[in-house]
Amino acid sequence: MTSGDLNTSTDFIRSKINEDGDAGKYGGRVVTRFPPEPNGYLHIGHAKSICLNFGVAEEYSGVCHMRFDDTNPTTEDTEYVESILEDVRWLGFDWSEHLYYASDYFDQLYEYAVALIRQGDAYVDSLNAEEIREYRGTLTEPGKNSPYRDRSAEENLDLFMRMKEGEFEEGTHVLRAKIDMASPNINLRDPTLYRIRKAEHHRTGDKWVIYPMYDYAHALSDSIERITHSLCTLEFEDHRPLYNWCLDVLDVYHSEQTEFARLNLTHTVMSKRKLRALVEGGLVSGWDDPRMPTISGMRRRGYTPEAIRSFCEEVGIAKRDTVTELALLEHHLREDLNRHSPRVMAVLNPLKVVLTNYPEGQVEEFAAINNPEDAAMGTRQVPFSRELYIERDDFMEDPPSRFFRLAPGREVRLRYAYYITCDEVVRDEDTGDIVELRCSYDPDSRGGSSPDGRRVRGTLHWVSAQHAIPAEVRLYDTLFRNAHPDEDSGPVEETLNPNSLTVIGAAQVEPSLAEAKPGDRFQFERQGYFCTDLNSGGSNGLVFNRTVPLRDSWARIQNNQAGS
Ligand code: ATP
Ligand code: MG
């Protein structure tokens, strides 16, 4: 297609694809790939790469391959493969029949290695790992040639075959590209192409004891799949010459690598290695702990795929690393939840209210609006009775002047129901704690409307005590104490926010929530957005995760930045 007119914004990657299209490169094809290594769960950074690769393919009527770069048997696992596929699907992308594994190419990659040896572009080195490091040189000093560098092709072929047959121990031999030990780019100082690893591979079992290195396998997998645009993060920029070298010396189909900046977020670490350490150290409940920046954690927390996609779109594609505010992600989340999640009443920290002039045994039902943003979501009936719960924070015995909620002698509106006035405070005789409020209601304020033009300043949410359902509610704060946790040194435990999880065991929620299914999302009026936990229900009872509080700090952050 021409000039990508479907795009609302043209970043440097889309400009490049447009130019390639105009020049007739790749015959107008656009084939991208998302190539995770199955050694952990995907995080929000991966979502950016997924949105870019699948998004570009969609915009240009191309295809995006889902490919596992599974070249390291010791760290990879099918559990990760499955979670990755689930997460990509959940984000809303479809690889149709294009699901691939680098391990499916092991035979072909081996043949390419044999070809490199035959043409004098690779050799078996028998230095050990430490010697190889010494010979490599440094950023300021060139490396020096291995004494094994000039082995004949015959000798190299023989040794490489015997490596493959399992004759040698790990670390005794490697296959290296023969490029240039004096190159200013260390990646070109005879990089390792194959190493011996006597480990079970999650797909190829014990068929192989030699495994290709990432750079080599990645470039050739792209070529085998006839990828046109190989989009990766900036840390691979220095590897691009090696990527090109592999494809050039073998004279195979040439994909083109283009780098873009990683997504970084405040209050978040974005490395599978660091996330795995949290899981394995028991510092979180698992990869899907709702505090984790993993896709599975965010899903459990109540994020929507739409919010993540629109966030990725707004962040866009850059050539230089930056750190994005977590508040921007949460802003996109609120925008989406506000439009789509039904509002309900839930009392997190209940205080009992008895309406002394309300008939005992009487129950009324009031129609409550499910979402004022969307009339099509309709209304529901909420029961009301003589005994209610309100939020403990909504009452103060001795309120400051700007407190407009309930206090002795004060009148407030109960949402959808009646005006009530607090007449008496009942305390526990022993502890002195407030255990109940005795109030009276005004029957003329039915539906929460003013009886005689009289105004009240506060409107409270409530639940009927006899109808309410007890629930556990989990409130979350950022997992890390500091906005830039990667800059913290020292043990990771000490960098964590000790208040990242607050469990409220005895909340009371309106009865319509009895039917909430795991993963359902709600706005608890005045409290924030919540999601039924995936393990909610049955003997666990009702459990809700707070996705995000109501207050949006993004506008304030933006204003501060504009003003600074
Ligand atoms: P990590 O450093 O978290 O382990 P990775 O880059 O090693 O991540 P891969 O499985 O190799 O993880 O990543 C798959 C793809 O996702 C790669 O193309 C990689 O560039 C991209 N990716 C990983 N992290 C980010 C990020 N923070 N922002 C954008 N893209 C990312
Ligand atoms: Mg990686």
Coordinates of C-alpha atoms and ligand atoms in Angstrom, one line a residue:
M1 CA 0.0 0.0 0.0
T2 CA 1.1 3.6 -0.4
S3 CA 2.3 6.0 2.2
G4 CA 0.5 4.4 5.1
D5 CA -2.5 6.6 5.0
L6 CA -4.1 4.5 7.7
N7 CA -1.7 5.9 10.3
T8 CA -2.7 8.7 12.4
S9 CA 0.9 9.4 13.3
T10 CA 4.0 8.6 11.2
D11 CA 6.9 7.7 13.4
F12 CA 10.4 6.9 12.0
I13 CA 9.6 3.2 11.6
R14 CA 6.4 3.8 9.7
S15 CA 8.2 6.4 7.6
K16 CA 10.9 3.8 6.8
I17 CA 8.2 1.2 5.8
N18 CA 6.5 3.9 3.6
E19 CA 9.9 4.6 1.9
D20 CA 10.6 0.9 1.4
G21 CA 7.1 0.5 0.0
D22 CA 7.5 3.5 -2.4
A23 CA 10.8 2.1 -3.6
G24 CA 9.3 -1.3 -4.2
K25 CA 11.6 -3.0 -1.7
Y26 CA 10.3 -6.5 -0.6
G27 CA 7.7 -6.4 -3.4
G28 CA 5.5 -4.3 -1.1
R29 CA 5.4 -7.0 1.6
V30 CA 5.4 -6.1 5.3
V31 CA 6.3 -9.0 7.6
T32 CA 7.3 -8.3 11.2
R33 CA 7.7 -10.6 14.2
F34 CA 7.5 -10.5 17.9
P35 CA 10.3 -12.7 19.2
P36 CA 10.3 -13.3 23.0
E37 CA 12.6 -15.7 24.7
P38 CA 10.3 -18.0 26.8
N39 CA 12.3 -17.4 30.0
G40 CA 9.7 -15.4 31.9
Y41 CA 6.3 -13.8 31.7
L42 CA 5.7 -10.8 29.4
H43 CA 5.6 -7.3 30.9
I44 CA 4.3 -3.9 29.9
G45 CA 7.5 -3.2 27.9
H46 CA 6.8 -6.3 25.8
A47 CA 3.3 -4.9 25.2
K48 CA 4.9 -1.9 23.5
S49 CA 6.8 -4.2 21.1
I50 CA 3.7 -6.3 20.5
C51 CA 1.6 -3.3 19.7
L52 CA 4.3 -2.0 17.4
N53 CA 4.9 -5.3 15.5
F54 CA 1.3 -6.5 15.2
G55 CA 0.1 -2.9 14.8
V56 CA 2.4 -2.2 11.8
A57 CA 1.5 -5.5 10.2
E58 CA -2.2 -4.7 10.5
E59 CA -1.8 -1.2 9.2
Y60 CA 0.1 -2.3 6.1
S61 CA -2.0 -5.5 5.4
G62 CA 1.0 -7.5 6.3
V63 CA 1.6 -10.3 8.8
C64 CA 3.3 -10.5 12.1
H65 CA 4.9 -13.7 13.1
M66 CA 4.8 -14.9 16.7
R67 CA 8.2 -16.5 17.2
F68 CA 9.9 -17.9 20.2
D69 CA 13.6 -17.3 20.3
D70 CA 14.1 -20.5 22.3
T71 CA 17.8 -21.0 22.0
N72 CA 18.8 -21.3 25.7
P73 CA 17.5 -24.7 27.1
T74 CA 18.6 -24.0 30.7
T75 CA 16.3 -21.0 31.3
E76 CA 13.3 -21.7 29.1
D77 CA 10.1 -23.6 29.8
T78 CA 6.7 -24.4 28.2
E79 CA 5.0 -22.7 31.1
Y80 CA 6.4 -19.4 29.7
V81 CA 5.5 -20.3 26.2
E82 CA 1.9 -20.8 27.2
S83 CA 1.6 -17.6 29.3
I84 CA 3.2 -15.6 26.4
L85 CA 0.7 -16.9 23.9
E86 CA -2.2 -16.2 26.3
D87 CA -1.0 -12.6 26.9
V88 CA -0.5 -11.7 23.3
R89 CA -4.0 -13.0 22.5
W90 CA -5.5 -11.2 25.5
L91 CA -3.9 -8.0 24.2
G92 CA -6.0 -8.5 21.1
F93 CA -3.5 -9.7 18.5
D94 CA -3.7 -12.7 16.2
W95 CA -0.7 -14.4 14.6
S96 CA -3.1 -16.8 12.7
E97 CA -1.0 -19.7 11.4
H98 CA 2.3 -17.8 11.9
L99 CA 3.5 -19.4 15.1
Y100 CA 7.2 -20.3 14.9
Y101 CA 10.1 -21.5 17.1
A102 CA 13.7 -20.9 16.5
S103 CA 14.2 -24.4 17.8
D104 CA 12.4 -25.6 14.7
Y105 CA 15.3 -24.2 12.7
F106 CA 18.1 -26.0 14.6
D107 CA 18.8 -28.4 11.7
Q108 CA 18.9 -25.5 9.2
L109 CA 21.0 -23.3 11.5
Y110 CA 23.5 -26.2 11.9
E111 CA 23.7 -26.5 8.1
Y112 CA 24.4 -22.7 7.9
A113 CA 27.2 -23.2 10.4
V114 CA 28.7 -26.0 8.4
A115 CA 28.5 -23.7 5.3
L116 CA 30.3 -20.9 7.3
I117 CA 33.1 -23.3 8.3
R118 CA 33.5 -24.6 4.7
Q119 CA 33.8 -21.1 3.3
G120 CA 36.3 -20.1 6.0
D121 CA 34.0 -17.8 8.0
A122 CA 33.8 -19.8 11.2
Y123 CA 36.2 -21.9 13.3
V124 CA 36.1 -24.1 16.4
D125 CA 37.9 -22.4 19.2
S126 CA 39.3 -24.5 22.1
L127 CA 40.2 -21.7 24.5
N128 CA 38.2 -21.8 27.7
A129 CA 35.7 -19.1 28.6
E130 CA 38.1 -17.1 30.7
E131 CA 40.8 -17.2 28.0
I132 CA 38.2 -16.1 25.4
R133 CA 37.4 -13.2 27.6
E134 CA 41.1 -12.3 27.9
Y135 CA 41.7 -12.5 24.2
R136 CA 38.7 -10.3 23.4
G137 CA 40.4 -7.1 24.5
T138 CA 38.5 -4.1 25.9
L139 CA 36.7 -1.1 24.6
T140 CA 40.1 0.7 24.3
E141 CA 42.4 -2.2 23.3
P142 CA 42.0 -4.5 20.4
G143 CA 41.6 -8.2 21.0
K144 CA 44.1 -10.8 19.7
N145 CA 43.6 -13.9 17.6
S146 CA 43.1 -17.3 19.2
P147 CA 45.8 -19.8 18.5
Y148 CA 43.1 -22.0 17.1
R149 CA 41.8 -19.4 14.6
D150 CA 43.7 -20.8 11.6
R151 CA 42.5 -24.4 11.9
S152 CA 41.7 -25.9 8.5
A153 CA 38.1 -26.2 7.3
E154 CA 38.5 -30.0 7.5
E155 CA 39.6 -29.9 11.1
N156 CA 36.9 -27.4 12.0
L157 CA 34.2 -29.6 10.4
D158 CA 35.4 -32.6 12.2
L159 CA 35.5 -30.9 15.6
F160 CA 32.1 -29.2 15.1
M161 CA 30.5 -32.5 14.1
R162 CA 32.0 -34.1 17.2
M163 CA 30.7 -31.2 19.3
K164 CA 27.3 -32.0 17.9
E165 CA 27.8 -35.7 18.7
G166 CA 28.3 -34.9 22.4
E167 CA 32.0 -36.0 22.4
F168 CA 33.2 -32.9 24.4
E169 CA 32.3 -31.4 27.7
E170 CA 30.6 -28.1 28.1
G171 CA 33.0 -25.2 27.8
T172 CA 35.8 -27.0 26.0
H173 CA 35.0 -25.8 22.5
V174 CA 32.8 -23.2 20.8
L175 CA 32.2 -22.3 17.2
R176 CA 33.1 -18.7 16.5
A177 CA 32.6 -16.4 13.5
K178 CA 35.9 -15.4 11.9
I179 CA 35.4 -11.6 11.6
D180 CA 38.0 -9.3 13.1
M181 CA 39.6 -9.4 16.6
A182 CA 40.6 -5.7 16.2
S183 CA 37.2 -4.4 15.3
P184 CA 36.2 -1.3 17.3
N185 CA 32.8 -3.1 17.8
I186 CA 33.3 -5.9 20.3
N187 CA 30.4 -7.8 18.9
L188 CA 32.4 -8.3 15.8
R189 CA 35.5 -9.8 17.6
D190 CA 34.9 -13.3 16.5
P191 CA 31.6 -13.7 18.3
T192 CA 30.5 -17.2 19.5
L193 CA 27.9 -18.8 17.2
Y194 CA 27.5 -22.2 19.0
R195 CA 28.2 -23.5 22.5
I196 CA 27.9 -26.9 24.1
R197 CA 25.0 -27.2 26.6
K198 CA 24.1 -30.7 27.8
A199 CA 20.6 -29.8 28.8
E200 CA 17.1 -30.9 27.9
H201 CA 15.4 -28.4 25.6
H202 CA 11.6 -27.9 26.3
R203 CA 10.9 -28.7 22.6
T204 CA 13.8 -30.6 21.1
G205 CA 14.5 -32.8 24.2
D206 CA 18.0 -34.2 24.2
K207 CA 18.4 -34.1 20.4
W208 CA 21.0 -31.4 20.7
V209 CA 23.9 -30.7 22.9
I210 CA 25.1 -27.7 21.0
Y211 CA 22.9 -24.6 20.9
P212 CA 23.2 -21.5 18.6
M213 CA 23.8 -18.1 20.2
Y214 CA 21.1 -15.5 20.1
D215 CA 22.5 -13.1 17.5
Y216 CA 23.2 -15.8 15.1
A217 CA 19.9 -17.6 15.6
H218 CA 17.9 -14.4 15.5
A219 CA 19.3 -13.1 12.3
L220 CA 18.9 -16.3 10.5
S221 CA 15.4 -17.0 11.9
D222 CA 14.4 -13.6 10.5
S223 CA 15.9 -14.6 7.1
I224 CA 14.2 -18.1 7.1
E225 CA 10.8 -16.5 7.7
R226 CA 11.5 -13.8 5.1
I227 CA 10.8 -11.0 7.7
T228 CA 11.0 -7.6 6.1
H229 CA 11.3 -5.3 9.1
S230 CA 13.0 -6.7 12.1
L231 CA 12.1 -4.2 14.9
C232 CA 14.1 -4.5 18.1
T233 CA 15.1 -2.3 21.1
L234 CA 18.1 0.0 21.1
E235 CA 20.5 -2.3 23.0
F236 CA 20.8 -4.3 19.8
E237 CA 22.0 -1.4 17.7
D238 CA 25.7 -2.5 18.3
H239 CA 24.7 -6.0 17.2
R240 CA 23.3 -4.9 13.9
P241 CA 26.7 -5.2 12.1
L242 CA 26.8 -8.9 13.2
Y243 CA 23.1 -9.4 12.2
N244 CA 24.1 -8.1 8.7
W245 CA 27.3 -10.1 8.6
C246 CA 25.4 -13.4 9.2
L247 CA 23.0 -12.7 6.3
D248 CA 25.7 -11.3 4.0
V249 CA 28.3 -14.0 4.2
L250 CA 25.7 -16.7 3.9
D251 CA 24.2 -14.8 1.0
V252 CA 20.6 -15.5 2.2
Y253 CA 17.4 -13.5 2.3
H254 CA 18.2 -10.2 4.0
S255 CA 15.8 -8.8 6.6
E256 CA 16.5 -5.4 7.9
Q257 CA 16.9 -4.5 11.6
T258 CA 15.7 -1.2 12.9
E259 CA 16.0 -0.2 16.6
F260 CA 13.6 1.8 18.8
A261 CA 13.7 2.9 22.4
R262 CA 12.5 0.5 25.1
L263 CA 9.5 1.5 27.2
N264 CA 10.5 2.4 30.8
L265 CA 8.0 3.3 33.5
T266 CA 8.4 5.1 36.8
H267 CA 8.1 2.9 39.9
T268 CA 8.6 -0.2 37.7
V269 CA 11.4 -2.6 36.9
M270 CA 11.2 -4.0 33.4
S271 CA 13.5 -6.8 33.2
K272 CA 12.5 -10.5 33.3
R273 CA 15.5 -11.3 35.3
K274 CA 14.6 -8.8 38.0
L275 CA 10.9 -9.8 37.9
R276 CA 11.9 -13.5 38.2
A277 CA 14.0 -12.6 41.3
L278 CA 10.8 -11.2 42.9
V279 CA 8.8 -14.3 42.2
E280 CA 11.5 -16.8 43.2
G281 CA 12.3 -14.8 46.3
G282 CA 8.7 -15.0 47.4
L283 CA 8.5 -11.2 47.5
V284 CA 5.3 -11.3 45.4
S285 CA 2.7 -14.0 45.2
G286 CA 3.7 -15.0 41.6
W287 CA 4.2 -13.7 38.1
D288 CA 0.5 -12.7 38.2
D289 CA 0.7 -10.8 41.5
P290 CA -1.5 -7.7 40.8
R291 CA 1.4 -5.5 41.7
M292 CA 3.6 -6.9 39.0
P293 CA 4.1 -5.0 35.7
T294 CA 3.6 -8.3 33.9
I295 CA 0.6 -8.6 31.5
S296 CA -0.8 -11.4 33.7
G297 CA -0.4 -9.3 36.8
M298 CA -2.1 -6.3 35.2
R299 CA -4.9 -8.5 33.9
R300 CA -5.5 -9.7 37.4
R301 CA -5.4 -6.2 38.7
G302 CA -8.1 -5.2 36.3
Y303 CA -6.3 -3.5 33.4
T304 CA -8.0 -3.7 30.1
P305 CA -6.2 -4.6 26.8
E306 CA -7.8 -1.4 25.3
A307 CA -6.1 0.8 28.0
I308 CA -2.7 -0.8 27.4
R309 CA -3.0 -0.5 23.7
S310 CA -4.0 3.2 23.8
F311 CA -1.2 3.9 26.2
C312 CA 1.3 2.3 23.9
E313 CA -0.1 4.3 21.0
E314 CA 0.2 7.6 22.9
V315 CA 3.8 6.8 24.1
G316 CA 4.7 6.1 20.4
I317 CA 8.1 5.1 19.0
A318 CA 11.3 7.0 19.9
K319 CA 15.0 6.7 19.0
R320 CA 16.2 7.6 22.5
D321 CA 15.4 6.1 25.9
T322 CA 13.1 7.9 28.2
V323 CA 11.1 7.1 31.3
T324 CA 7.4 7.4 31.0
E325 CA 5.2 8.3 34.0
L326 CA 3.2 5.4 35.4
A327 CA 0.4 8.1 35.8
L328 CA 0.0 8.2 32.1
L329 CA -0.7 4.5 31.9
E330 CA -3.2 4.8 34.8
H331 CA -4.8 7.8 33.0
H332 CA -5.5 5.6 29.9
L333 CA -6.8 2.9 32.2
R334 CA -9.2 5.3 34.0
E335 CA -10.5 6.7 30.7
D336 CA -11.4 3.2 29.6
L337 CA -12.8 2.0 32.9
N338 CA -14.9 5.1 33.3
R339 CA -16.6 4.5 30.1
H340 CA -17.2 0.8 30.4
S341 CA -17.4 -0.3 34.0
P342 CA -20.7 -0.3 35.9
R343 CA -20.8 1.7 39.1
V344 CA -21.8 0.0 42.3
M345 CA -21.8 0.8 46.0
A346 CA -19.3 -0.9 48.3
V347 CA -18.4 0.1 51.9
L348 CA -14.7 -0.8 52.5
N349 CA -14.6 0.1 56.2
P350 CA -18.2 -0.2 57.5
L351 CA -19.8 1.8 60.3
K352 CA -23.4 0.8 61.2
V353 CA -26.2 3.3 60.9
V354 CA -29.6 2.7 62.4
L355 CA -32.5 4.8 61.1
T356 CA -34.6 5.1 64.3
N357 CA -37.7 6.4 62.5
Y358 CA -37.7 3.9 59.6
P359 CA -40.2 1.0 60.0
E360 CA -38.7 -2.2 61.2
G361 CA -38.8 -4.9 58.6
Q362 CA -39.5 -2.5 55.7
V363 CA -37.4 -2.8 52.6
E364 CA -37.5 -0.4 49.7
E365 CA -35.7 -0.6 46.4
F366 CA -34.2 2.3 44.6
A367 CA -33.1 2.4 40.9
A368 CA -29.4 3.1 40.7
I369 CA -27.7 4.2 37.5
N370 CA -25.2 1.7 36.2
N371 CA -23.0 4.2 34.3
P372 CA -23.9 7.9 33.8
E373 CA -21.4 7.9 30.9
D374 CA -23.4 5.3 29.0
A375 CA -27.3 5.3 29.3
A376 CA -27.4 2.0 27.5
M377 CA -26.0 0.3 30.6
G378 CA -29.3 0.9 32.3
T379 CA -30.2 0.8 36.0
R380 CA -30.4 -1.8 38.8
Q381 CA -32.5 -2.0 42.0
V382 CA -30.7 -1.5 45.3
P383 CA -32.4 -2.5 48.5
F384 CA -32.7 -0.1 51.4
S385 CA -33.7 -0.9 55.0
R386 CA -33.5 0.4 58.6
E387 CA -29.9 -0.7 59.2
L388 CA -27.2 0.4 56.9
Y389 CA -23.5 0.6 56.6
I390 CA -21.6 3.7 55.6
E391 CA -17.9 4.4 55.3
R392 CA -16.3 5.0 58.7
D393 CA -14.3 7.9 57.1
D394 CA -17.6 9.6 56.2
F395 CA -18.4 10.3 59.8
M396 CA -16.5 12.7 62.1
E397 CA -17.6 13.4 65.6
D398 CA -15.8 16.7 65.7
P399 CA -15.4 17.7 62.1
P400 CA -13.2 20.6 60.8
S401 CA -15.1 23.3 58.9
R402 CA -14.5 21.9 55.4
F403 CA -15.8 18.4 56.3
F404 CA -19.2 18.1 54.5
R405 CA -20.1 14.6 55.4
L406 CA -21.8 13.1 58.4
A407 CA -21.4 14.5 61.9
P408 CA -23.6 14.9 65.0
G409 CA -26.6 17.1 64.1
R410 CA -25.6 17.2 60.4
E411 CA -27.7 16.1 57.5
V412 CA -26.4 14.3 54.4
R413 CA -27.9 12.6 51.4
L414 CA -27.6 8.8 51.0
R415 CA -27.2 8.3 47.3
Y416 CA -30.4 7.4 45.5
A417 CA -32.3 7.1 48.9
Y418 CA -33.0 9.7 51.5
Y419 CA -31.6 12.6 53.5
I420 CA -30.5 11.5 57.0
T421 CA -29.5 13.4 60.1
C422 CA -27.2 12.0 62.8
D423 CA -28.8 12.1 66.2
E424 CA -26.6 10.0 68.4
V425 CA -23.3 8.2 68.6
V426 CA -23.1 4.8 70.2
R427 CA -19.8 3.7 71.7
D428 CA -18.4 0.4 72.9
E429 CA -18.5 0.6 76.7
D430 CA -15.1 -0.9 77.1
T431 CA -13.1 0.5 74.3
G432 CA -14.9 3.8 73.7
D433 CA -14.9 3.1 70.0
I434 CA -17.8 4.3 67.9
V435 CA -19.8 1.2 67.0
E436 CA -23.1 2.7 65.6
L437 CA -24.8 5.9 64.6
R438 CA -28.4 6.5 65.4
C439 CA -29.9 8.7 62.7
S440 CA -33.3 9.8 61.4
Y441 CA -34.4 10.0 57.8
D442 CA -36.7 12.5 56.1
P443 CA -39.5 10.5 54.3
D444 CA -40.1 13.5 52.0
S445 CA -36.6 13.2 50.5
R446 CA -37.3 9.8 48.9
G447 CA -35.0 9.1 46.0
G448 CA -32.4 11.6 47.4
S449 CA -34.2 14.7 46.2
S450 CA -34.5 17.8 48.3
P451 CA -37.9 18.0 50.1
D452 CA -38.2 21.8 50.4
G453 CA -35.2 23.2 48.5
R454 CA -33.1 22.5 51.5
R455 CA -29.5 21.8 50.5
V456 CA -27.0 19.2 51.8
R457 CA -23.3 19.3 51.0
G458 CA -22.5 15.6 51.2
T459 CA -23.7 12.5 49.4
L460 CA -22.6 9.2 50.8
H461 CA -22.6 5.7 49.4
W462 CA -24.1 3.0 51.6
V463 CA -25.3 -0.6 51.7
S464 CA -28.3 -2.2 53.4
A465 CA -26.8 -4.2 56.3
Q466 CA -29.2 -7.2 55.9
H467 CA -28.7 -7.4 52.2
A468 CA -24.9 -6.6 51.9
I469 CA -22.4 -9.3 51.1
P470 CA -19.1 -9.4 53.0
A471 CA -16.0 -9.3 50.8
E472 CA -12.3 -9.0 50.9
V473 CA -10.8 -6.0 49.2
R474 CA -7.2 -5.6 48.3
L475 CA -5.7 -2.2 47.8
Y476 CA -2.5 -1.8 46.0
D477 CA 0.2 0.9 45.8
T478 CA 3.4 0.8 43.8
L479 CA 5.6 -2.2 44.4
F480 CA 8.7 -0.1 44.7
R481 CA 9.4 2.8 47.0
N482 CA 11.2 5.0 44.5
A483 CA 10.2 6.3 41.2
H484 CA 13.4 5.0 39.6
P485 CA 13.9 1.6 41.3
D486 CA 16.6 0.6 38.8
E487 CA 18.8 3.3 40.4
D488 CA 18.5 1.7 43.9
S489 CA 21.4 -0.4 45.0
G490 CA 21.3 -2.9 47.7
P491 CA 19.0 -5.9 48.4
V492 CA 15.8 -5.7 46.4
E493 CA 13.7 -6.3 49.6
E494 CA 14.8 -2.9 50.8
T495 CA 13.7 -1.2 47.7
L496 CA 10.1 -2.5 47.9
N497 CA 7.3 -0.3 49.2
P498 CA 6.2 -1.9 52.5
N499 CA 2.6 -0.6 51.9
S500 CA 2.2 -2.0 48.4
L501 CA -0.7 -4.3 49.6
T502 CA -3.4 -3.5 52.1
V503 CA -6.0 -6.3 52.7
I504 CA -9.4 -5.2 54.0
G505 CA -11.0 -8.4 55.3
A506 CA -14.5 -7.2 56.1
A507 CA -15.8 -4.9 53.5
Q508 CA -19.6 -4.9 52.7
V509 CA -20.8 -4.7 49.1
E510 CA -24.2 -4.3 47.5
P511 CA -26.0 -7.5 46.8
S512 CA -25.8 -7.2 43.0
L513 CA -22.1 -8.1 43.3
A514 CA -23.1 -11.6 44.4
E515 CA -23.1 -12.4 40.7
A516 CA -19.7 -10.9 40.0
K517 CA -17.5 -13.3 38.1
P518 CA -13.7 -13.4 38.2
G519 CA -12.3 -10.7 36.1
D520 CA -15.4 -8.4 36.1
R521 CA -14.6 -4.7 36.6
F522 CA -16.6 -2.1 38.5
Q523 CA -16.3 1.4 39.8
F524 CA -17.0 1.4 43.5
E525 CA -18.6 4.8 43.9
R526 CA -16.2 7.3 45.4
Q527 CA -13.5 4.6 45.9
G528 CA -12.0 3.7 42.6
Y529 CA -12.0 1.0 40.0
F530 CA -12.1 -2.6 41.2
C531 CA -11.9 -6.0 39.6
T532 CA -13.1 -9.3 40.9
D533 CA -10.0 -11.4 41.6
L534 CA -9.4 -14.4 39.4
N535 CA -9.5 -16.6 42.5
S536 CA -12.7 -15.0 43.9
G537 CA -15.8 -17.1 44.7
G538 CA -16.4 -20.5 46.3
S539 CA -14.7 -21.0 49.6
N540 CA -12.5 -18.0 49.0
G541 CA -15.6 -15.7 49.2
L542 CA -15.8 -12.5 47.2
V543 CA -12.4 -10.9 46.6
F544 CA -11.8 -7.6 44.8
N545 CA -8.6 -6.0 43.7
R546 CA -8.4 -2.3 43.5
T547 CA -7.3 -1.6 39.9
V548 CA -6.7 2.1 40.4
P549 CA -8.1 4.9 42.7
L550 CA -10.4 7.5 41.1
R551 CA -8.1 10.5 41.3
D552 CA -6.2 11.0 38.1
S553 CA -2.8 12.6 38.7
W554 CA -1.8 12.8 35.0
A555 CA -3.1 16.3 34.4
R556 CA -1.3 17.6 37.4
I557 CA 2.0 16.0 36.3
Q558 CA 1.6 17.4 32.8
N559 CA 1.0 20.9 34.2
N560 CA 4.0 20.7 36.4
Q561 CA 6.2 19.6 33.5
A562 CA 4.8 22.3 31.3
G563 CA 5.4 24.9 34.0
S564 CA 8.9 23.7 34.9
Ligands
ATP1 P1 14.0 -8.4 29.4 O1 15.1 -7.5 29.4 O2 12.8 -7.9 30.2 O3 14.4 -9.8 29.8 P2 14.1 -9.1 26.8 O4 14.4 -8.0 25.8 O5 15.3 -9.9 27.2 O6 13.4 -8.4 28.0 P3 12.7 -10.8 25.0 O7 11.9 -11.9 25.3 O8 14.0 -11.0 24.3 O9 12.9 -10.0 26.4 O10 11.9 -9.7 24.3 C1 11.0 -9.9 23.2 C2 10.9 -8.6 22.5 O11 10.3 -7.6 23.3 C3 12.2 -8.1 22.0 O12 12.1 -7.7 20.6 C4 12.5 -6.9 22.9 O13 13.3 -5.9 22.2 C5 11.1 -6.4 23.2 N1 11.1 -5.7 24.5 C6 11.6 -6.2 25.7 N2 11.5 -5.3 26.7 C7 11.0 -4.1 26.1 C8 10.7 -2.8 26.5 N3 10.9 -2.5 27.8 N4 10.2 -1.9 25.6 C9 10.0 -2.3 24.4 N5 10.2 -3.5 23.9 C10 10.8 -4.4 24.7
MG2 MG 16.4 -10.6 25.5

